[in-house]
Amino acid sequence: CPPLRQVLLAYGSGGVIGLFLVRFAEPAGGVDDALWVVSGDLPPAYFVTDEAPTPLEALALYCDLVDGWVETVLDHGDLDEAFPVETEPTEENAKALRVRLCSIRQLISPT
């Protein structure tokens, strides 16, 4: 990881989720000068900002990426094709994570 230039809290819900915009002093891997980083009471992740320029889009993308992992686990699919999620790929974990993702979606888009 290159030196950090700035870390901004882009969205937070106490004890549930933190979304950070991490900006680097020089591009990471020679390509990305910023990444979204998600942490909280769910699996952590980081991903590029290209497809999600705003915090709400980043949270929606996180939910979509991790939901793909949930579906893969529940369908007994190939996890090599899914977004990497740092938790045991069990049906119990997948179902619990699905509940958390629904909660996050409600936080960012309460309709």
XYZ file of C-alpha atoms in Angstrom:
111
model
C 0.000 0.000 0.000
C 1.436 3.396 -0.907
C 1.507 6.179 1.696
C -1.913 7.554 2.579
C -2.764 11.114 1.682
C -6.220 11.245 3.248
C -8.791 9.001 4.922
C -12.335 10.337 5.009
C -15.362 8.888 6.747
C -17.893 8.925 3.910
C -20.720 7.145 5.735
C -21.149 5.623 9.143
C -23.823 3.951 11.176
C -22.585 3.333 14.721
C -21.393 -0.209 15.252
C -22.850 -1.380 11.942
C -20.860 -0.017 9.012
C -18.156 2.481 8.201
C -17.398 3.543 4.645
C -14.118 5.336 4.130
C -12.639 7.025 1.105
C -8.907 6.352 1.203
C -6.743 8.554 -0.998
C -3.125 7.637 -1.657
C -0.129 9.904 -2.059
C 0.659 7.956 -5.227
C -1.545 5.517 -7.158
C -1.901 2.045 -5.636
C -0.546 -0.502 -8.073
C 0.262 2.393 -10.359
C -3.444 2.753 -11.182
C -5.816 3.765 -8.389
C -5.286 6.939 -6.376
C -8.335 6.214 -4.192
C -10.284 3.228 -2.887
C -13.470 2.702 -0.929
C -12.943 0.758 2.286
C -15.826 -0.823 4.197
C -15.597 -2.055 7.773
C -17.902 -2.696 10.686
C -20.099 -5.554 11.845
C -19.709 -7.297 8.496
C -16.882 -8.552 6.319
C -14.414 -5.815 5.387
C -13.792 -4.964 1.763
C -12.066 -2.499 -0.470
C -12.800 -1.629 -4.074
C -12.114 1.047 -6.671
C -14.127 4.223 -6.930
C -14.640 4.070 -10.711
C -18.056 2.382 -10.630
C -19.212 4.119 -7.461
C -18.191 7.775 -7.295
C -20.501 8.679 -4.369
C -20.799 7.151 -0.896
C -24.334 5.883 -1.485
C -23.282 4.275 -4.762
C -20.306 2.723 -2.968
C -22.532 1.210 -0.279
C -24.928 -0.109 -2.922
C -21.991 -1.614 -4.837
C -20.660 -3.219 -1.651
C -24.071 -4.791 -1.058
C -24.221 -6.047 -4.650
C -20.698 -7.493 -4.540
C -21.183 -9.260 -1.224
C -24.675 -10.416 -2.199
C -23.058 -12.120 -5.188
C -20.888 -14.049 -2.730
C -23.967 -14.932 -0.654
C -25.746 -16.274 -3.746
C -22.680 -18.267 -4.770
C -22.424 -19.866 -1.326
C -26.135 -20.692 -1.170
C -26.057 -22.120 -4.713
C -22.873 -24.108 -3.936
C -21.149 -22.293 -6.797
C -17.502 -21.585 -7.519
C -16.229 -18.982 -5.031
C -13.277 -18.249 -7.299
C -15.798 -16.362 -9.447
C -17.260 -14.355 -6.532
C -16.060 -11.194 -4.816
C -13.714 -12.266 -2.005
C -15.419 -12.167 1.389
C -13.421 -12.798 4.548
C -15.657 -15.282 6.328
C -16.268 -19.004 6.211
C -18.479 -19.842 3.224
C -21.204 -21.595 5.179
C -24.942 -21.408 4.588
C -25.369 -19.971 8.093
C -22.865 -17.161 7.437
C -24.372 -16.432 4.031
C -27.885 -16.120 5.462
C -26.696 -13.912 8.334
C -24.812 -11.714 5.901
C -27.886 -11.414 3.686
C -29.812 -9.992 6.675
C -27.064 -7.413 7.291
C -27.044 -6.443 3.613
C -30.814 -5.880 3.713
C -30.329 -3.620 6.735
C -27.649 -1.617 4.952
C -29.845 -1.239 1.875
C -32.638 0.076 4.096
C -30.258 2.582 5.712
C -29.171 3.996 2.362
C -32.503 3.804 0.565
C -35.430 3.735 3.010
C -38.402 3.339 0.661
